[in-house]
mmCIF file of C-alpha atoms in Angstrom:
data_model
loop_
_atom_site.group_PDB
_atom_site.id
_atom_site.type_symbol
_atom_site.label_atom_id
_atom_site.label_comp_id
_atom_site.label_asym_id
_atom_site.label_seq_id
_atom_site.Cartn_x
_atom_site.Cartn_y
_atom_site.Cartn_z
ATOM 1 C CA UNK P 18 -86.285 -53.737 -23.556
ATOM 2 C CA UNK P 19 -87.576 -57.593 -23.185
ATOM 3 C CA UNK P 20 -85.084 -60.590 -21.881
ATOM 4 C CA UNK P 21 -84.518 -62.513 -25.444
ATOM 5 C CA UNK P 22 -84.077 -59.225 -27.106
ATOM 6 C CA UNK P 23 -81.129 -57.470 -28.566
ATOM 7 C CA UNK P 24 -80.481 -53.653 -28.562
ATOM 8 C CA UNK P 25 -80.226 -52.149 -31.641
ATOM 9 C CA UNK P 26 -78.899 -48.489 -29.673
ATOM 10 C CA UNK P 27 -75.024 -47.646 -30.142
ATOM 11 C CA UNK P 28 -74.900 -47.378 -26.427
ATOM 12 C CA UNK P 29 -71.072 -47.210 -25.660
ATOM 13 C CA UNK P 30 -71.372 -47.164 -21.518
ATOM 14 C CA UNK P 31 -72.816 -50.653 -20.866
ATOM 15 C CA UNK P 32 -71.278 -53.641 -21.708
ATOM 16 C CA UNK P 33 -72.850 -56.753 -22.914
ATOM 17 C CA UNK P 34 -73.578 -59.797 -20.675
ATOM 18 C CA UNK P 35 -71.555 -62.093 -22.619
ATOM 19 C CA UNK P 36 -68.457 -59.668 -22.912
ATOM 20 C CA UNK P 37 -66.655 -57.736 -25.933
ATOM 21 C CA UNK P 38 -66.880 -60.202 -29.587
ATOM 22 C CA UNK P 39 -64.320 -62.340 -30.105
ATOM 23 C CA UNK P 40 -61.246 -60.726 -31.555
ATOM 24 C CA UNK P 41 -61.990 -56.835 -30.599
ATOM 25 C CA UNK P 42 -60.122 -54.372 -28.302
ATOM 26 C CA UNK P 43 -62.477 -54.027 -25.105
ATOM 27 C CA UNK P 44 -60.453 -50.616 -25.025
ATOM 28 C CA UNK P 45 -62.426 -50.081 -27.564
ATOM 29 C CA UNK P 46 -65.721 -50.236 -25.890
ATOM 30 C CA UNK P 47 -64.154 -46.980 -23.368
ATOM 31 C CA UNK P 48 -65.999 -43.372 -24.541
ATOM 32 C CA UNK P 49 -63.703 -41.609 -26.153
ATOM 33 C CA UNK P 50 -63.711 -38.853 -22.950
ATOM 34 C CA UNK P 51 -61.899 -41.712 -20.176
ATOM 35 C CA UNK P 52 -59.754 -42.432 -23.531
ATOM 36 C CA UNK P 53 -58.752 -38.412 -23.325
ATOM 37 C CA UNK P 54 -58.454 -38.657 -19.082
ATOM 38 C CA UNK P 55 -56.225 -41.792 -19.116
ATOM 39 C CA UNK P 56 -54.148 -40.128 -22.047
ATOM 40 C CA UNK P 57 -53.292 -36.447 -20.217
ATOM 41 C CA UNK P 58 -52.254 -39.007 -17.854
ATOM 42 C CA UNK P 59 -49.457 -41.151 -19.730
ATOM 43 C CA UNK P 60 -46.055 -40.948 -19.041
ATOM 44 C CA UNK P 61 -44.058 -39.190 -21.613
ATOM 45 C CA UNK P 62 -42.703 -41.995 -23.898
ATOM 46 C CA UNK P 63 -38.842 -41.561 -22.925
ATOM 47 C CA UNK P 64 -40.180 -41.807 -19.209
ATOM 48 C CA UNK P 65 -42.707 -44.618 -20.576
ATOM 49 C CA UNK P 66 -39.876 -46.899 -21.593
ATOM 50 C CA UNK P 67 -37.449 -46.066 -18.678
ATOM 51 C CA UNK P 68 -40.415 -47.233 -16.443
ATOM 52 C CA UNK P 69 -39.338 -50.097 -13.861
ATOM 53 C CA UNK P 70 -41.868 -52.748 -15.620
ATOM 54 C CA UNK P 71 -41.461 -51.003 -19.432
ATOM 55 C CA UNK P 72 -39.558 -54.574 -19.897
ATOM 56 C CA UNK P 73 -42.636 -56.371 -19.858
ATOM 57 C CA UNK P 74 -44.006 -56.743 -23.241
ATOM 58 C CA UNK P 75 -47.734 -56.506 -22.169
ATOM 59 C CA UNK P 76 -46.586 -53.007 -21.033
ATOM 60 C CA UNK P 77 -44.734 -51.332 -23.828
ATOM 61 C CA UNK P 78 -45.648 -48.405 -25.484
ATOM 62 C CA UNK P 79 -46.521 -49.987 -28.741
ATOM 63 C CA UNK P 80 -49.308 -52.613 -27.140
ATOM 64 C CA UNK P 81 -51.466 -49.389 -26.176
ATOM 65 C CA UNK P 82 -50.393 -47.418 -29.480
ATOM 66 C CA UNK P 83 -51.776 -50.408 -31.340
ATOM 67 C CA UNK P 84 -54.568 -51.716 -28.990
ATOM 68 C CA UNK P 85 -57.313 -49.787 -31.144
ATOM 69 C CA UNK P 86 -56.676 -47.421 -33.819
ATOM 70 C CA UNK P 87 -59.528 -45.247 -32.138
ATOM 71 C CA UNK P 88 -57.953 -44.946 -29.265
ATOM 72 C CA UNK P 89 -54.411 -44.054 -30.932
ATOM 73 C CA UNK P 90 -56.433 -41.173 -32.920
ATOM 74 C CA UNK P 91 -58.072 -39.840 -29.153
ATOM 75 C CA UNK P 92 -54.827 -40.455 -27.056
ATOM 76 C CA UNK P 93 -51.586 -39.073 -30.015
ATOM 77 C CA UNK P 94 -54.154 -36.065 -30.059
ATOM 78 C CA UNK P 95 -54.211 -35.473 -26.676
ATOM 79 C CA UNK P 96 -50.659 -36.086 -25.572
ATOM 80 C CA UNK P 97 -48.960 -34.185 -28.880
ATOM 81 C CA UNK P 98 -51.184 -31.281 -29.425
#
């Protein structure tokens, strides 16, 4: 690809030099396999809420569940099968 040209390929493994689009979650750029791996290593919700850092709103379970519908769908399908 020539400098200054935009790629039309939907390659989710590379990041744009400009970063994610404003208002979009950078998590949405993660490949499904990585999301599945992360989801299988998350604590169950009851242990997650009792964690010492669970009082921080940025790490609340609701935050992870609402970050991106695609990530939530993949994570829930892996965790609760």
